[in-house]
mmCIF file of C-alpha atoms in Angstrom:
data_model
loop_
_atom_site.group_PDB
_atom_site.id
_atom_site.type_symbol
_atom_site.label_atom_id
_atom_site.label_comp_id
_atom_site.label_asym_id
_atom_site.label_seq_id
_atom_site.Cartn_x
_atom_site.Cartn_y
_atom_site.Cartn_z
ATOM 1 C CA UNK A 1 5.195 -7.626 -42.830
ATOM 2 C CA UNK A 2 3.175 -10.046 -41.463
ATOM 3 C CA UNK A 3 5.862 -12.635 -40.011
ATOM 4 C CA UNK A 4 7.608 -8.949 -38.401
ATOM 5 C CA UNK A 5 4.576 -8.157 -36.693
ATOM 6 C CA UNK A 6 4.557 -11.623 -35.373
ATOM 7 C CA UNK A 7 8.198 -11.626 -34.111
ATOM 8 C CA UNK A 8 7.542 -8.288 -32.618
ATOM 9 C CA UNK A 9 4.474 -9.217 -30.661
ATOM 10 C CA UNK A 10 6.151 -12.712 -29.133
ATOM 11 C CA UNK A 11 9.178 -10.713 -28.265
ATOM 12 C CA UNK A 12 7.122 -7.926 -26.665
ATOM 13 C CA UNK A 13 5.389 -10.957 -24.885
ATOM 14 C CA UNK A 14 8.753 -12.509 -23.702
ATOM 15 C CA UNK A 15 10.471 -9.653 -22.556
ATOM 16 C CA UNK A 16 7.512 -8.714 -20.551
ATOM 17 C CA UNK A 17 7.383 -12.191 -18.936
ATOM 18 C CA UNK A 18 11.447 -12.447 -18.386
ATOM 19 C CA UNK A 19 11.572 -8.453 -16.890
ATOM 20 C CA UNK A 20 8.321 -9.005 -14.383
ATOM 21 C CA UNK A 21 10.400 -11.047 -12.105
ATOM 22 C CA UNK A 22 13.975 -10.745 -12.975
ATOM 23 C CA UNK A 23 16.542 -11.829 -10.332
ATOM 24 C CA UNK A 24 19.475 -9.512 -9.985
ATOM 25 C CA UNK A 25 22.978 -10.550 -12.274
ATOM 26 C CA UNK A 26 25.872 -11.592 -9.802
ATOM 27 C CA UNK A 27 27.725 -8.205 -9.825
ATOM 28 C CA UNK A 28 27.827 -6.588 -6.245
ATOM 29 C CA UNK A 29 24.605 -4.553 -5.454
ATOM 30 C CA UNK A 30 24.562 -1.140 -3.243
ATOM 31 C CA UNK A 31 21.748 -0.931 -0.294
ATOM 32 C CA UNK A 32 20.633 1.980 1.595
ATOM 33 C CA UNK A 33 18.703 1.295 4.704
ATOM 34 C CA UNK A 34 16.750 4.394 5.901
ATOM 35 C CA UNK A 35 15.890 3.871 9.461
ATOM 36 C CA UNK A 36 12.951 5.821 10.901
ATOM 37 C CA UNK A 37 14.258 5.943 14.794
ATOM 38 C CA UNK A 38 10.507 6.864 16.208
ATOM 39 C CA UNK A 39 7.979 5.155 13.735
ATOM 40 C CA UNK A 40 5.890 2.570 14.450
ATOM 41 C CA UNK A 41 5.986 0.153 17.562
ATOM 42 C CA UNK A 42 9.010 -2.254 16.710
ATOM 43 C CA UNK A 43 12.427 -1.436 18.514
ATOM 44 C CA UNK A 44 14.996 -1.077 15.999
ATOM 45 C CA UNK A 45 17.571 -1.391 18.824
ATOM 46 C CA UNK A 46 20.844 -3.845 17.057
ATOM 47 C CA UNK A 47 19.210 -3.244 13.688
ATOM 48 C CA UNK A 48 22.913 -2.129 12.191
ATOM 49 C CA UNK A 49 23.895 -5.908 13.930
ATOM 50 C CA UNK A 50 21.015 -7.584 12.707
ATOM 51 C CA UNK A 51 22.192 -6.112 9.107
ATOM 52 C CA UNK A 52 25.842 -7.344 9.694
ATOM 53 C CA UNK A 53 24.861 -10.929 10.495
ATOM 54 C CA UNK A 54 22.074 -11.391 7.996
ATOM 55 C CA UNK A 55 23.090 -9.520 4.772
ATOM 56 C CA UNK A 56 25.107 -11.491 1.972
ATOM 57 C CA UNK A 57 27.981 -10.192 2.046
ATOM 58 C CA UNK A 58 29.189 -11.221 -1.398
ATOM 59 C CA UNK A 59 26.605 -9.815 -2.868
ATOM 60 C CA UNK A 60 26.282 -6.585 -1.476
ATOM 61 C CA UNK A 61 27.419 -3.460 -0.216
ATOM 62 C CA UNK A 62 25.280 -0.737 2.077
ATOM 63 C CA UNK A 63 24.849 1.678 4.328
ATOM 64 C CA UNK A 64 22.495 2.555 6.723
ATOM 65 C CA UNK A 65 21.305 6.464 7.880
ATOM 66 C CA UNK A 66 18.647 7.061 10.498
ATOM 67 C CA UNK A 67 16.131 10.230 9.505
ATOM 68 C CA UNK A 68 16.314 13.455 11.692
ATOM 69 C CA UNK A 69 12.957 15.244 10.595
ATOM 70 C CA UNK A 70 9.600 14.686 8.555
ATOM 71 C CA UNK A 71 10.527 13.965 4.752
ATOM 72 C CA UNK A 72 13.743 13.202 5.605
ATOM 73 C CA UNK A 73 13.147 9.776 4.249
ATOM 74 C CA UNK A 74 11.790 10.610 1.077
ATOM 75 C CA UNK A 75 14.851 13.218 0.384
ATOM 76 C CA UNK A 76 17.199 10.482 1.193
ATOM 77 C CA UNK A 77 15.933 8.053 -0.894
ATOM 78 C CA UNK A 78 15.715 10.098 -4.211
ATOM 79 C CA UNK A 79 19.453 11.194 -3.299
ATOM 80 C CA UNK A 80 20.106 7.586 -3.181
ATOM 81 C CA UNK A 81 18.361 6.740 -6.729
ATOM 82 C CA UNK A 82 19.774 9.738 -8.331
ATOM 83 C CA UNK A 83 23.004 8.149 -7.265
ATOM 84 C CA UNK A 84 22.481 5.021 -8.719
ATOM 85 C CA UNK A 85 21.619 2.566 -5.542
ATOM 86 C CA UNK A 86 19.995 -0.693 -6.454
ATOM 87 C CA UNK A 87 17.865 -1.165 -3.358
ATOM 88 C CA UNK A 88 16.684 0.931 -0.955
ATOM 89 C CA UNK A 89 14.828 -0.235 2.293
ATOM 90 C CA UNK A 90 12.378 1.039 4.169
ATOM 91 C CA UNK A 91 13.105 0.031 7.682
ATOM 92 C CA UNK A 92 10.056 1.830 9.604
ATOM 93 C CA UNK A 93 5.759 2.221 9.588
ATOM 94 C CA UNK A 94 3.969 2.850 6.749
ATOM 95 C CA UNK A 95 4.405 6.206 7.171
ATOM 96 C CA UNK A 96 8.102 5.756 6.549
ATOM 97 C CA UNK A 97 7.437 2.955 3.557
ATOM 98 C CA UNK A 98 5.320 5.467 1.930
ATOM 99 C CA UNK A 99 8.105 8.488 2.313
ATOM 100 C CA UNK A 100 10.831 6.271 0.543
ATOM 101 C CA UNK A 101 8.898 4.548 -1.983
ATOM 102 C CA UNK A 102 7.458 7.989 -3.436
ATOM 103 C CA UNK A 103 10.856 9.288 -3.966
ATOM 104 C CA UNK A 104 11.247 6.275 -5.816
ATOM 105 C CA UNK A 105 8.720 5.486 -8.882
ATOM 106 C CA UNK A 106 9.785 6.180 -11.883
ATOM 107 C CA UNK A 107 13.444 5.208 -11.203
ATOM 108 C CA UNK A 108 14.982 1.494 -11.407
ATOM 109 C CA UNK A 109 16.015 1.667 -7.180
ATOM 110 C CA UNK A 110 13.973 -0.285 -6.214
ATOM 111 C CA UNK A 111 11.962 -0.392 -2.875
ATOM 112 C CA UNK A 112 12.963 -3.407 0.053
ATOM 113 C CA UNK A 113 11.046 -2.790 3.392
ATOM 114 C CA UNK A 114 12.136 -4.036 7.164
ATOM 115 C CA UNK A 115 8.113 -3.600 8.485
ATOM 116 C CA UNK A 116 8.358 -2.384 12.047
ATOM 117 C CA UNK A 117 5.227 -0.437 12.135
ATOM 118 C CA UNK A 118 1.480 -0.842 13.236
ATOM 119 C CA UNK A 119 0.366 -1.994 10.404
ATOM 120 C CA UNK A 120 2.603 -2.802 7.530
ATOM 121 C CA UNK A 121 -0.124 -2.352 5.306
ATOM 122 C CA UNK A 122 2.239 -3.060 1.670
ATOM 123 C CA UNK A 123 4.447 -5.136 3.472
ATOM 124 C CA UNK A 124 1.700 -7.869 4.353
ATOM 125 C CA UNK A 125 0.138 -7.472 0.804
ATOM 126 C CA UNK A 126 4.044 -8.154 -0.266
ATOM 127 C CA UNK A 127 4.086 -11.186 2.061
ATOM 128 C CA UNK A 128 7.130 -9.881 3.603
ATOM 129 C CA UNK A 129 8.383 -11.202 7.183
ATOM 130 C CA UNK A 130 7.512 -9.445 9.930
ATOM 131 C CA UNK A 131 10.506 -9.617 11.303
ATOM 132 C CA UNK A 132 13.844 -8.250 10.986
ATOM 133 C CA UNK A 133 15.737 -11.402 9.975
ATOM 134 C CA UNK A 134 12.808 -12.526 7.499
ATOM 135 C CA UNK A 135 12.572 -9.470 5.989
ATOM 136 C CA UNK A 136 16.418 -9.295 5.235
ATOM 137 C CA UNK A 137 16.385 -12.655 4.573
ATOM 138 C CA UNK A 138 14.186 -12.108 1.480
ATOM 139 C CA UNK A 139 16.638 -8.804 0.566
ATOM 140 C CA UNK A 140 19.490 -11.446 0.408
ATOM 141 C CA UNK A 141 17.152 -13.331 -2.159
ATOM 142 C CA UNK A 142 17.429 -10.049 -4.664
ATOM 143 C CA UNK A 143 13.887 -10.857 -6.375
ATOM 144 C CA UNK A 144 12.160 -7.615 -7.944
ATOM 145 C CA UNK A 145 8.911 -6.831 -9.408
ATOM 146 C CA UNK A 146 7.389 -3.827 -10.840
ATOM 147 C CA UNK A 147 3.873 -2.487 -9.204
ATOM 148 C CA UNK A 148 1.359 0.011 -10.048
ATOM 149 C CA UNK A 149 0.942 3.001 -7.450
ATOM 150 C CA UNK A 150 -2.209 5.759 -7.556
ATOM 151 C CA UNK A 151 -2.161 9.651 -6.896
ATOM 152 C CA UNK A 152 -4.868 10.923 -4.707
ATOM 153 C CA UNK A 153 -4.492 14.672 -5.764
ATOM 154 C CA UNK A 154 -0.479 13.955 -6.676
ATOM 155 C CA UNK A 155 0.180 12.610 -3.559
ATOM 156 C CA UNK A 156 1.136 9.277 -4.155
ATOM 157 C CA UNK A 157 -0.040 5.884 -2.355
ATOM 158 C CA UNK A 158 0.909 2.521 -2.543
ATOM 159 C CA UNK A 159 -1.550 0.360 -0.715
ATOM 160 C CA UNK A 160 -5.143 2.441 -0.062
ATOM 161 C CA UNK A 161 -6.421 6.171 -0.158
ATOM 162 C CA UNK A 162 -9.783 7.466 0.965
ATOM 163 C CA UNK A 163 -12.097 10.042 2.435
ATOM 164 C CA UNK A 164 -15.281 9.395 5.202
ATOM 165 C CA UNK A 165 -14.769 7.296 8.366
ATOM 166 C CA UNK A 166 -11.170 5.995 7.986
ATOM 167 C CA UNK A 167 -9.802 9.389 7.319
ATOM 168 C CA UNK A 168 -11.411 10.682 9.852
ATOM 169 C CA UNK A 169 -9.836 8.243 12.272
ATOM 170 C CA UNK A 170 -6.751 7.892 10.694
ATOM 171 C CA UNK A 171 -6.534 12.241 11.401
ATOM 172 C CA UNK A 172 -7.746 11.170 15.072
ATOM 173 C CA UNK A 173 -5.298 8.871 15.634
ATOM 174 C CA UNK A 174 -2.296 10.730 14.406
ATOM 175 C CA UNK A 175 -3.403 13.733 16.757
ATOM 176 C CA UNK A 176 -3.506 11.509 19.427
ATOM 177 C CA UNK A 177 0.225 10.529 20.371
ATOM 178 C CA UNK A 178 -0.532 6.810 20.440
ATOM 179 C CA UNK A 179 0.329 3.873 18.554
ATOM 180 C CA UNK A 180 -0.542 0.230 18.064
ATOM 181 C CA UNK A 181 -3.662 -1.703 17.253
ATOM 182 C CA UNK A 182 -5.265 -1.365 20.309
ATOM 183 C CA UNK A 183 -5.523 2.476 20.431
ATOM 184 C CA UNK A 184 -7.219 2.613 17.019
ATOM 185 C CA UNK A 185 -9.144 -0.161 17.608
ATOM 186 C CA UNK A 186 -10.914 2.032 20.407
ATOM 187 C CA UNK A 187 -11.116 5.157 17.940
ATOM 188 C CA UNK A 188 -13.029 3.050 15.778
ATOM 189 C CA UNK A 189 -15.655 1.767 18.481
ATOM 190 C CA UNK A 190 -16.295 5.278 19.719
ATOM 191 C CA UNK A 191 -16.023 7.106 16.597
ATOM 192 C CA UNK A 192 -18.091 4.541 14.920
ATOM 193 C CA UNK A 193 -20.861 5.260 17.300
ATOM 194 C CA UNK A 194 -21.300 9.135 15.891
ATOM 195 C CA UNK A 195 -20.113 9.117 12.593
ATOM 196 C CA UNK A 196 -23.028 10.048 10.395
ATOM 197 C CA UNK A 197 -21.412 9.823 6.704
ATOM 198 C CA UNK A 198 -20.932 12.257 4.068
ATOM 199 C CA UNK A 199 -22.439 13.249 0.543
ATOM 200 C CA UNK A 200 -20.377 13.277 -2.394
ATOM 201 C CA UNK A 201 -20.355 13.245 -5.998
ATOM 202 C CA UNK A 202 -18.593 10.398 -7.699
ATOM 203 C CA UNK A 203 -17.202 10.609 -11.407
ATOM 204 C CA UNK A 204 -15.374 7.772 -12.735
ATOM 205 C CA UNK A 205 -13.705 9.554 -15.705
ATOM 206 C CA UNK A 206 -13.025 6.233 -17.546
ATOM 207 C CA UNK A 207 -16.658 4.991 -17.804
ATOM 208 C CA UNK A 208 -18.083 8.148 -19.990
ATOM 209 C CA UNK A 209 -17.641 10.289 -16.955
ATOM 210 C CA UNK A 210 -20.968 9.321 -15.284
ATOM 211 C CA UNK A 211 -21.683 11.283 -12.281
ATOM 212 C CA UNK A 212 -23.471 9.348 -8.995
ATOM 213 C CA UNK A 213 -24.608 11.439 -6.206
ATOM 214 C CA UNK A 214 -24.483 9.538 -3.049
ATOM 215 C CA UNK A 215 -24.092 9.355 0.471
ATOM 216 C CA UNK A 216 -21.033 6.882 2.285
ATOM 217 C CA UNK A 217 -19.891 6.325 5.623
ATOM 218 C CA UNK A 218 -16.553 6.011 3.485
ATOM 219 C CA UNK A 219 -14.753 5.934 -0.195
ATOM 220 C CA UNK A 220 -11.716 4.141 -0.276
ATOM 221 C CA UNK A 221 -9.621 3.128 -3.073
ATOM 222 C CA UNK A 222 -7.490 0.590 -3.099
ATOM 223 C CA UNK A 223 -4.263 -0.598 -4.918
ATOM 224 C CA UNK A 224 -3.883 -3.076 -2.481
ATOM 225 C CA UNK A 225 -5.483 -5.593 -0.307
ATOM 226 C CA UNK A 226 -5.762 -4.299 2.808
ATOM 227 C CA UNK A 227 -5.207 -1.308 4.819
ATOM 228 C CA UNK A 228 -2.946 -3.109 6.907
ATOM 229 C CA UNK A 229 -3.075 -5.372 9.901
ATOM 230 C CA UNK A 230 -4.844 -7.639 8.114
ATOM 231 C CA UNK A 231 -7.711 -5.505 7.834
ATOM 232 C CA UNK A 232 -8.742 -5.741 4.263
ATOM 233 C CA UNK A 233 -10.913 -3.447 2.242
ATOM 234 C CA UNK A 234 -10.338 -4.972 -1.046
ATOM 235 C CA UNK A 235 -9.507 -8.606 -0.909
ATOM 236 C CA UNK A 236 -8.812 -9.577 -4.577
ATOM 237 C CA UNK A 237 -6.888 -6.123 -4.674
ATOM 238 C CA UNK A 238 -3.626 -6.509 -7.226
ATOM 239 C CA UNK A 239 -1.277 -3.880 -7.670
ATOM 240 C CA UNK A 240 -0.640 -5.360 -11.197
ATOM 241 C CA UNK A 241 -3.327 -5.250 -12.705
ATOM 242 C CA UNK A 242 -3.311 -1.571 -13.807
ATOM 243 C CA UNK A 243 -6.939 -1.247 -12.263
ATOM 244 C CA UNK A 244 -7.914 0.901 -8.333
ATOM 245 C CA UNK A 245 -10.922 -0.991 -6.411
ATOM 246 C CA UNK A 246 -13.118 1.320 -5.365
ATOM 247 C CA UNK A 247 -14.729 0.681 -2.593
ATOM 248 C CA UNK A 248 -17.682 2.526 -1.137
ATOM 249 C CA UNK A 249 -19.762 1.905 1.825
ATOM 250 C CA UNK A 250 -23.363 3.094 2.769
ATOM 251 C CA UNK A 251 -24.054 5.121 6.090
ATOM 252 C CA UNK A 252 -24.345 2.049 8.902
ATOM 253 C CA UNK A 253 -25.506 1.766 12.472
ATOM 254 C CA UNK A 254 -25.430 -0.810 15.303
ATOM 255 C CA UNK A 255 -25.329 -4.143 13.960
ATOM 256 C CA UNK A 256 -24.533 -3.106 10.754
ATOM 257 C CA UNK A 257 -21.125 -1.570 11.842
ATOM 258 C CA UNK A 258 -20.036 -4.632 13.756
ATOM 259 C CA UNK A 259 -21.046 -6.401 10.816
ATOM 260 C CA UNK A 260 -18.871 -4.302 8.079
ATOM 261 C CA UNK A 261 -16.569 -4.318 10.996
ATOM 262 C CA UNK A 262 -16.158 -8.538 11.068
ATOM 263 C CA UNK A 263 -16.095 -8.801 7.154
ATOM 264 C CA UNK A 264 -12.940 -6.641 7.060
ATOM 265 C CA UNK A 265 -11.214 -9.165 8.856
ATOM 266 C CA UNK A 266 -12.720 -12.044 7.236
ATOM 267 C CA UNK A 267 -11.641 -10.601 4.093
ATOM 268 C CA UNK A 268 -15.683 -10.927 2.813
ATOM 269 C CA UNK A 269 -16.205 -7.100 2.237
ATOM 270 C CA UNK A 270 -17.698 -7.625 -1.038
ATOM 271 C CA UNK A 271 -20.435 -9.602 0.427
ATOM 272 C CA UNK A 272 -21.609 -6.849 2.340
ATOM 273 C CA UNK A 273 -24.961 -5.295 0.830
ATOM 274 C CA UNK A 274 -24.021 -1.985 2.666
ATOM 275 C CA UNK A 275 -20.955 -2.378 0.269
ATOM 276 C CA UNK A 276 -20.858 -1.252 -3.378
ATOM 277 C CA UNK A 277 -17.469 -1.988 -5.346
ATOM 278 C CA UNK A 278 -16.087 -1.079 -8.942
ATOM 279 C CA UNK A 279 -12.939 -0.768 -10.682
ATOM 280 C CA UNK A 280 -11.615 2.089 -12.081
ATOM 281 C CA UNK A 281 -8.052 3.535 -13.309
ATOM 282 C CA UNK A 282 -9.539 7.296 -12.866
ATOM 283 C CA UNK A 283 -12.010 9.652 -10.890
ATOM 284 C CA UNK A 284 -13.285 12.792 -9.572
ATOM 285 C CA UNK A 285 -14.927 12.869 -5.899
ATOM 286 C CA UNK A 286 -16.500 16.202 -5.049
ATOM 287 C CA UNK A 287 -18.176 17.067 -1.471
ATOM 288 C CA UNK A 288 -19.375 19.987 -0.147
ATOM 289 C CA UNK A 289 -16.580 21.148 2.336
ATOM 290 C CA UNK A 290 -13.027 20.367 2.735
ATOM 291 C CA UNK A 291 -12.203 17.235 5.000
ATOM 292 C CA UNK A 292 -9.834 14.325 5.952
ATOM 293 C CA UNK A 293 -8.290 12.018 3.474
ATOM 294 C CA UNK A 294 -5.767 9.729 3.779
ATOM 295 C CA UNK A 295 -3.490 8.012 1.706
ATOM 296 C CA UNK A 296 -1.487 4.301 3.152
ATOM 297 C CA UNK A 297 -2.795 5.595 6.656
ATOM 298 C CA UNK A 298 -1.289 8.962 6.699
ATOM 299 C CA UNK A 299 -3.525 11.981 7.218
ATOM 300 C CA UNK A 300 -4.076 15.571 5.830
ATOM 301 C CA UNK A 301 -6.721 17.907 4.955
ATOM 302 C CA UNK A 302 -7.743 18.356 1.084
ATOM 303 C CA UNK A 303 -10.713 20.507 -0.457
ATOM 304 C CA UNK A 304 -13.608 19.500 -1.861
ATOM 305 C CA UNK A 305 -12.431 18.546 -5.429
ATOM 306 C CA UNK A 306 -10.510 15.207 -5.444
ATOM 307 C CA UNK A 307 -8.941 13.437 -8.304
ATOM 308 C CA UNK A 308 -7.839 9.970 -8.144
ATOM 309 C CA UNK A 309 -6.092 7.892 -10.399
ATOM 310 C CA UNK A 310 -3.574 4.925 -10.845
ATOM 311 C CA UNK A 311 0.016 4.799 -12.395
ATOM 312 C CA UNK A 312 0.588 1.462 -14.091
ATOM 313 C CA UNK A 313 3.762 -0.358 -13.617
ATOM 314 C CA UNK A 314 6.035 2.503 -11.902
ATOM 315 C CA UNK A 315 7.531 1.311 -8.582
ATOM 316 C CA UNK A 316 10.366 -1.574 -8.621
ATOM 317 C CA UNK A 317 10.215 -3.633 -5.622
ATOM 318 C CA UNK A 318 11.769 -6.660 -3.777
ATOM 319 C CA UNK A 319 9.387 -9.227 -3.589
ATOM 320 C CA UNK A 320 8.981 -12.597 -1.771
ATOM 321 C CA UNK A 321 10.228 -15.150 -4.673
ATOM 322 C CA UNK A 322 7.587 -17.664 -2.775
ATOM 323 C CA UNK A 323 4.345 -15.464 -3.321
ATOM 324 C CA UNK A 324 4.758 -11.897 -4.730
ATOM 325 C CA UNK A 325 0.892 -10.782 -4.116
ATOM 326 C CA UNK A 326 -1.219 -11.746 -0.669
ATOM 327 C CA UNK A 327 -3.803 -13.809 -2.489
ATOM 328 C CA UNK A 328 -6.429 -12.888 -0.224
ATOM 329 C CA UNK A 329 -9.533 -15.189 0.249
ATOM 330 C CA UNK A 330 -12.125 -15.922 3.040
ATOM 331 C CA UNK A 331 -10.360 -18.754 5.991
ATOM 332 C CA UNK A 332 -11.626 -20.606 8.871
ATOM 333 C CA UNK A 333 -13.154 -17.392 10.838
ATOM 334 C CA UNK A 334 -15.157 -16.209 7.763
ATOM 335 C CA UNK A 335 -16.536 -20.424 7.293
ATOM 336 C CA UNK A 336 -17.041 -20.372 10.921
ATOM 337 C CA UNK A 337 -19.347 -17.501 11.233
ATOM 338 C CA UNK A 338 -20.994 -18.953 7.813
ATOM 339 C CA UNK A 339 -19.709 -15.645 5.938
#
């Protein structure tokens, strides 16, 4: 019994190790491309050519369909899984990302992205190309990984999810009309100016469900590094390790603000002593009205009860072969300004 309990354990233990990054066999391979025509701020104009020139031909086969509505995306990719397709590719924002790879967890499609949004929030944390060719380039390479994902009252989200100040811009800026880094960038200077904070109540349901009442200028959780153009809320972020970082910071002012503002893109957040961090895999926010959340950027309105919690291991993805996780640490800026 003894010797079959060892067997069993070292081949639990290989298979693991041989499935996490398993190379597709040589027999032809099916792609969808789902092209999102209006997201982000890349032209997709000679994307179809792009696709003809790049792709491996010998290896696969694909189509490509261009979405006509909101959710389009997401219905076309779980059409495409339910048929069977081996990858299918994002090729918009992280609007778009988060539409396709939704309809996908829980299936064994798995999820390539082309980044041409604003911020390509679980594209950079991917180490994907930015650019068409790259980004195909890595398709062509046929490397996939499995990744956990969280559910911010069953929505799902891939990279981060929160409630406070970046919700509230994030609701801003979708109301506004406008893309690109510099039109948020100004939200955040002039919202930053006003925004007084919340009060919630925080249970983290896997720790005895302890209950902290508190006050934050924002609660964000994070699968992932960053929220996207390199801004990064939780540095040392993995979406492997079956664990949400929790991030929450005090109500700041002046200084303060630029302060937080500087380690986000110095990746030295945790530093901060406006800045309180955990790990959890579940728990319950209340607050005392209904408000903004977000989840990978994208906007809505919840109530006042919020449950958050992570989903180990259940989205397949293509992944850089060279570096399948950003490994984010401080660089030059952050030893510059002697963060």
């Amino acid at each position: 019994m003894f010797d079959f309990v060892i067997f069993l354990s070292f081949s639990t233990s290989f298979s693991d190790n041989f499935s996490t990054f398993a190379p597709m066999q040589d027999a032809k391979k099916r792609i969808l491309f789902i092209v999102n025509p209006i997201s982000g701020t890349s032209s997709k104009k000679g994307f179809d050519k792009i696709v003809e020139k790049v792709i491996d031909h010998d290896r696969f086969e694909y189509d490509i369909i261009r979405t006509e509505y909101a959710g389009h995306a997401a219905e076309l990719a779980a059409d495409s899984a339910a048929r069977g397709t081996d990858i299918c590719v994002a090729v918009g924002g992280d609007g778009t990302v988060n539409e396709v790879a939704r309809a996908l967890v829980g299936t064994d499609t798995a999820l390539g992205i082309v980044p041409c949004g604003s911020g390509n929030g679980l594209a950079r944390h991917l180490c994907l190309p930015m650019s068409m060719k790259g980004a195909l380039a890595i398709i062509n390479q046929g490397q996939t990984d499995s990744f956990d994902y969280g559910l911010i009252n069953d929505h799902p989200f891939f990279c981060t999810c929160g409630m406070g100040f970046d919700a509230h811009v994030s609701l801003l800026f979708a109301q506004s009309g406008k893309r690109g880094l510099s039109t948020y960038a100004r939200m955040v200077l002039k919202e930053g100016l006003k925004y007084k904070g919340d009060t919630y109540d925080v249970t983290i349901e896997d720790a005895g469900g302890e209950t902290k009442h508190l006050q934050a200028f924002l609660i964000a959780c994070a699968n992932a590094a960053q929220y996207g153009n390199n801004t990064y809320i939780a540095p040392e972020a993995s979406m492997q390790d079956g664990l949400l970082d929790v991030i929450i910071i005090e109500p700041i002012k002046g200084l303060s603000a630029t302060r937080v503002l500087v380690d986000l893109f110095t990746k030295t957040i945790k530093r901060n002593h406006h800045v309180t961090h955990t790990q959890v895999r579940r728990l319950h926010i209340h607050r005392p009205a209904d408000g903004a959340v977000h989840y990978d950027g994208d906007p809505t309105v919840m109530g006042t009860d919020i449950d958050i919690r992570l989903e180990p291991r259940g989205l397949k993805a293509v992944v850089n072969p060279k570096s399948v996780e950003d490994k984010a640490r401080p660089g030059r800026l952050a030893k510059m300004l002697h963060i």
